[in-house]
PDB file of C-alpha atoms in Angstrom:
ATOM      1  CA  UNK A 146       2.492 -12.381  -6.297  1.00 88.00           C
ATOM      2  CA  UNK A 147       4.385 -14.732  -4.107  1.00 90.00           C
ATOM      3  CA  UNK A 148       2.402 -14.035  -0.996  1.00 92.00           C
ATOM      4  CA  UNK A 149      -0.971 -14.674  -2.809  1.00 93.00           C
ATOM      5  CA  UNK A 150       0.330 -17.425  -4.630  1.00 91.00           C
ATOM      6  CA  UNK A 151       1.623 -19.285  -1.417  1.00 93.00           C
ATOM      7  CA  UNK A 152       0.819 -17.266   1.908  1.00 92.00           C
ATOM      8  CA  UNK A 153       2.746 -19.919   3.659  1.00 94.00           C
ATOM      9  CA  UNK A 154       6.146 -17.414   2.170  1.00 96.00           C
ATOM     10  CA  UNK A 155       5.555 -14.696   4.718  1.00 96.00           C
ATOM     11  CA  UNK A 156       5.144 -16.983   7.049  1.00 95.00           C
ATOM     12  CA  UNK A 157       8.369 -19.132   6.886  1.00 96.00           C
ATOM     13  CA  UNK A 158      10.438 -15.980   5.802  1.00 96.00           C
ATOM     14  CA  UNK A 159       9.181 -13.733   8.969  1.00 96.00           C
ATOM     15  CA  UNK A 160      10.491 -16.679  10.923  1.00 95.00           C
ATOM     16  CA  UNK A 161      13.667 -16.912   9.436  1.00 96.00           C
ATOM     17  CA  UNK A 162      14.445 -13.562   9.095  1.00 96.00           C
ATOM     18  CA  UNK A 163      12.232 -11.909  11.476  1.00 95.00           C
ATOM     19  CA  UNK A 164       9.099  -9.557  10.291  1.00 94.00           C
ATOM     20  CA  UNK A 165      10.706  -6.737  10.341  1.00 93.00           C
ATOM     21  CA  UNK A 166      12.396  -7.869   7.559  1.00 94.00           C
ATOM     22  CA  UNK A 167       8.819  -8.689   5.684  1.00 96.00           C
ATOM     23  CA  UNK A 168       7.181  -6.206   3.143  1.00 96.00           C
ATOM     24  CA  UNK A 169       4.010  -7.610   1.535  1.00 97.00           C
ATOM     25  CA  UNK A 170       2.938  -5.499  -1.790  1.00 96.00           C
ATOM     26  CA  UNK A 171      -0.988  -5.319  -2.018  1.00 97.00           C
ATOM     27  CA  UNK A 172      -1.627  -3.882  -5.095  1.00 96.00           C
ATOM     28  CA  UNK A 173      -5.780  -3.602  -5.304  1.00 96.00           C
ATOM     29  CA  UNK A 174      -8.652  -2.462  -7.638  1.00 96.00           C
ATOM     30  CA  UNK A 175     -11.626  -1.116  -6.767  1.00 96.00           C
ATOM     31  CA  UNK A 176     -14.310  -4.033  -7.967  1.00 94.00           C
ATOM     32  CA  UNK A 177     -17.911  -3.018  -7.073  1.00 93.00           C
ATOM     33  CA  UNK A 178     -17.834  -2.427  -3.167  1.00 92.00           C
ATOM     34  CA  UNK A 179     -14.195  -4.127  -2.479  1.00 95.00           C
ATOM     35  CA  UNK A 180     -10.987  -3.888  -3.318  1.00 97.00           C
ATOM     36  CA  UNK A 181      -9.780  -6.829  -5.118  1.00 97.00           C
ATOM     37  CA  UNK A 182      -5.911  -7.757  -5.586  1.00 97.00           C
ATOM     38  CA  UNK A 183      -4.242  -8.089  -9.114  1.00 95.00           C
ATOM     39  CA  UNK A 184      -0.882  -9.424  -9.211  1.00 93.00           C
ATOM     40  CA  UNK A 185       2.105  -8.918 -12.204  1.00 87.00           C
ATOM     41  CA  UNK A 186       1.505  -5.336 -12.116  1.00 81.00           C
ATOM     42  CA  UNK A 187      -2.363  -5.115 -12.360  1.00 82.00           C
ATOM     43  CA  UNK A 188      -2.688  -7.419 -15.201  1.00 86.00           C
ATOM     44  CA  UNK A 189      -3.986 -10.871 -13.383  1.00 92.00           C
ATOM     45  CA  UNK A 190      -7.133 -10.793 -11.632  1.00 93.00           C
ATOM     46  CA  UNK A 191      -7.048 -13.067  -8.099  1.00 96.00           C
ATOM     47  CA  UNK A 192     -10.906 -12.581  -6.503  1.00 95.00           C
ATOM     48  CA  UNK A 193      -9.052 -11.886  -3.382  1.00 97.00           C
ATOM     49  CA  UNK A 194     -10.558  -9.034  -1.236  1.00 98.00           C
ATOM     50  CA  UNK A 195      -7.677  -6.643  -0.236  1.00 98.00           C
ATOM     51  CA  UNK A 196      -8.627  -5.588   3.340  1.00 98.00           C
ATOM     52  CA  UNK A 197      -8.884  -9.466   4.081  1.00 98.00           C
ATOM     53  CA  UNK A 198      -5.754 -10.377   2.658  1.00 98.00           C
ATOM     54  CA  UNK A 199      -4.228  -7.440   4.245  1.00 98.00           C
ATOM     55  CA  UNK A 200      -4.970  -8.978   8.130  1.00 97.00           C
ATOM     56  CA  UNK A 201      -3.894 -12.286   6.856  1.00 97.00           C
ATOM     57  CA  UNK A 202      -0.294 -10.921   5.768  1.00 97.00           C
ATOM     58  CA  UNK A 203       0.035  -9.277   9.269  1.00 97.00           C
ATOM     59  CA  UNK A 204      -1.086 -12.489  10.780  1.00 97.00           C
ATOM     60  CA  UNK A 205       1.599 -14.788   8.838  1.00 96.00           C
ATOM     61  CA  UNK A 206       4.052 -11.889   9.921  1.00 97.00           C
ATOM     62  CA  UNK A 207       4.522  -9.397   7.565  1.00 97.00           C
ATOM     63  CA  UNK A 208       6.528  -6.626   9.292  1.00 97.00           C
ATOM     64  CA  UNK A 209       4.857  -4.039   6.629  1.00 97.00           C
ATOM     65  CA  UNK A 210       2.041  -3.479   3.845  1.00 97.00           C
ATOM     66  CA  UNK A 211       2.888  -1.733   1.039  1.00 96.00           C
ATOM     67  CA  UNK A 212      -0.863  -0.707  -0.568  1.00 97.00           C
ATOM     68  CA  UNK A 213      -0.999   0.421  -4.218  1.00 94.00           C
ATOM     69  CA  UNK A 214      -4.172   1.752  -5.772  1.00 94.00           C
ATOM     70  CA  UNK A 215      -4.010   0.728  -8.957  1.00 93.00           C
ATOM     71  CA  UNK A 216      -6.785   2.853  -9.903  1.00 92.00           C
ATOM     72  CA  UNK A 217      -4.741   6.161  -8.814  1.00 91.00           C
ATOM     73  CA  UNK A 218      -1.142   4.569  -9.817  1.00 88.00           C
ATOM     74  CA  UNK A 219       0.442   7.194 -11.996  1.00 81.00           C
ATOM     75  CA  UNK A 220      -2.150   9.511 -12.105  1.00 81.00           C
ATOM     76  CA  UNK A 221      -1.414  12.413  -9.878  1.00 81.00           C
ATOM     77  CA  UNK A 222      -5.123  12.597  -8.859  1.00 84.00           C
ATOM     78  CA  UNK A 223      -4.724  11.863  -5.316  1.00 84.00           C
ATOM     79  CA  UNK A 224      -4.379   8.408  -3.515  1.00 89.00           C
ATOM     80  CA  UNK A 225      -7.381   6.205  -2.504  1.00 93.00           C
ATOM     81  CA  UNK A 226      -7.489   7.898   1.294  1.00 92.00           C
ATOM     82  CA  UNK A 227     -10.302   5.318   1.500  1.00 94.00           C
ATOM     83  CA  UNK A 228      -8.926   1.900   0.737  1.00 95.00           C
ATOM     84  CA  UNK A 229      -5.397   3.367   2.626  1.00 94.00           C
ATOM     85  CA  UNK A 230      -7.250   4.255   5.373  1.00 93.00           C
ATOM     86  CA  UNK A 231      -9.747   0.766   5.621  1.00 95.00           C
ATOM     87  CA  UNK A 232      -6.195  -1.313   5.554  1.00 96.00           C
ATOM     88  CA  UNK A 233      -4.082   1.351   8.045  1.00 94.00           C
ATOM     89  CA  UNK A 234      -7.682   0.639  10.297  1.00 94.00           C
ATOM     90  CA  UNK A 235      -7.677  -3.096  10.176  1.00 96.00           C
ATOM     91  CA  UNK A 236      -3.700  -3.788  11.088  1.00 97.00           C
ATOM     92  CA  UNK A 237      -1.319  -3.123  13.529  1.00 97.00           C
ATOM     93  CA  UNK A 238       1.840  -2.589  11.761  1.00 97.00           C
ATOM     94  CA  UNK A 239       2.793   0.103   9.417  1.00 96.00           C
ATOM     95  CA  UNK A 240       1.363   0.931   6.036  1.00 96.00           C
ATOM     96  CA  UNK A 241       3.153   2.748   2.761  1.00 95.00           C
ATOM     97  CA  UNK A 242       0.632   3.935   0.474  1.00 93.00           C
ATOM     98  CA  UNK A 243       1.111   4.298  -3.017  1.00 91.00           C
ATOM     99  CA  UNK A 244      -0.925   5.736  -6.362  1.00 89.00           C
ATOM    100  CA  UNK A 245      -1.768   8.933  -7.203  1.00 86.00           C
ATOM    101  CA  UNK A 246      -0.095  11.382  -5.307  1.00 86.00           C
ATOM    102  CA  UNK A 247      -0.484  14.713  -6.529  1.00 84.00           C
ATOM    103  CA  UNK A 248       0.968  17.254  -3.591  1.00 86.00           C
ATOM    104  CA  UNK A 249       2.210  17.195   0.006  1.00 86.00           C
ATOM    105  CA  UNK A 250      -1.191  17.972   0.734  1.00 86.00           C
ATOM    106  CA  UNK A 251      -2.001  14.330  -0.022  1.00 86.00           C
ATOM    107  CA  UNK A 252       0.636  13.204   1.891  1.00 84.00           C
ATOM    108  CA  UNK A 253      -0.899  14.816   4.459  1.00 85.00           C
ATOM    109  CA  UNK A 254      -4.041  13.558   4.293  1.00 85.00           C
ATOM    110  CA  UNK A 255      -2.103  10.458   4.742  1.00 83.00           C
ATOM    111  CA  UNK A 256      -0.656  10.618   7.981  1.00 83.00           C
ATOM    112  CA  UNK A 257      -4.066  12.392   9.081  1.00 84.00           C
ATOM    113  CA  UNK A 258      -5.297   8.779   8.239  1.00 84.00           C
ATOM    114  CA  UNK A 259      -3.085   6.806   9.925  1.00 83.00           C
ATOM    115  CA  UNK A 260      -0.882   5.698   7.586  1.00 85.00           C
ATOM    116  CA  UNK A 261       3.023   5.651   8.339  1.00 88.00           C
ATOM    117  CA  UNK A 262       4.603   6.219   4.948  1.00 87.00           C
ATOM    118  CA  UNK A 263       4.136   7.338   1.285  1.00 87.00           C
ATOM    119  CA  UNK A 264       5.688   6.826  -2.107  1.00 88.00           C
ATOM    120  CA  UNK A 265       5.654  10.017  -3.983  1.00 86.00           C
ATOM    121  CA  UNK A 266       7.613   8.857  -7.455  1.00 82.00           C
ATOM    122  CA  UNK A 267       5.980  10.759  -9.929  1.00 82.00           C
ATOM    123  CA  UNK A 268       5.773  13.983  -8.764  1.00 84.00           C
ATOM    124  CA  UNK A 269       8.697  14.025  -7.395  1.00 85.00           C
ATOM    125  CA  UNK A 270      10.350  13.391 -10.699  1.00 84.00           C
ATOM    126  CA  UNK A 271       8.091  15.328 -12.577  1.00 85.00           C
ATOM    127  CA  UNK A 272       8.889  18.335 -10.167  1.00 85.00           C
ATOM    128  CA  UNK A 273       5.344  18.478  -8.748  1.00 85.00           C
ATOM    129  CA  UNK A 274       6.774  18.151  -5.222  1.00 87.00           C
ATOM    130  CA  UNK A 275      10.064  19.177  -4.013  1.00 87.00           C
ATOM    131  CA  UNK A 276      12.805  16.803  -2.335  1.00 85.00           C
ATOM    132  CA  UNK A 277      13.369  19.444  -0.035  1.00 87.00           C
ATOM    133  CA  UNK A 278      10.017  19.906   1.361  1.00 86.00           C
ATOM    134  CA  UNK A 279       8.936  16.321   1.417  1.00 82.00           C
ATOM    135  CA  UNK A 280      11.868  15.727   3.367  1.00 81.00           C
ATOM    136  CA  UNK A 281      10.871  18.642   5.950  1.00 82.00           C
ATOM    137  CA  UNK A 282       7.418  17.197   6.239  1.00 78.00           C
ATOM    138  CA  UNK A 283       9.034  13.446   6.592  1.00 73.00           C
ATOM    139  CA  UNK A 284      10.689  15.209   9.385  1.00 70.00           C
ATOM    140  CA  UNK A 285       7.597  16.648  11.364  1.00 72.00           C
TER     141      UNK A 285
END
């Protein structure tokens, strides 16, 4: 919410702290043919397009993008390999999906788009995925 409130907060806090340091949350919608970014958790509506606010964070210095589909948050059906792998396509430093995960297999399907890193919550919680083997395919 900061960052789309006031861009210019990536910015000055990638300088002062270095982008490595700099994880911008996009957390988008699918709207018609974009993606469109809500903000205090999917509730607020912003008409920004997601894939263009995405190379503006990396351009004010964001170190890292972590992408939630809020249409596959929480669902287990899968994340949006689509919208993950638009972003992962348009930037240069690494992307953490989120939403939806449902097995390694999507994890998978991940890295096989690009992507650098997953949050798998749910079903790890829920016992859909084991600790074990998500940490052996981390490892690969």
């Amino acid at each position: 919410t900061a960052a789309v409130q006031n861009p210019n907060v990536v910015e000055e806090s990638s300088k002062k702290f270095g982008s490595q340091c700099i994880v911008v949350a996009i957390d988008a919608k699918k709207k018609g043919e974009i993606w469109e970014i809500f903000t205090h958790g999917g509730r607020n509506s912003t008409g920004i397009n997601a894939l263009e606010f995405a190379s503006k964070m990396e351009k004010c210095g964001a170190g890292e993008l972590l992408v939630t589909s809020m249409d596959k948050d929480g669902t287990q059906s899968g994340y949006d390999i689509d919208l993950m792998e638009k972003i992962s396509s348009l930037v240069n430093i690494p992307v953490i999906a989120s939403g939806g995960v449902t097995t390694l297999n999507d994890v998978k399907q991940l890295r096989e788009a690009g992507l650098d890193g997953a949050i798998i919550g749910r079903s790890l919680y829920d016992g859909v995925i084991d600790l074990a083997e998500a940490i052996s395919l981390a490892a690969e």
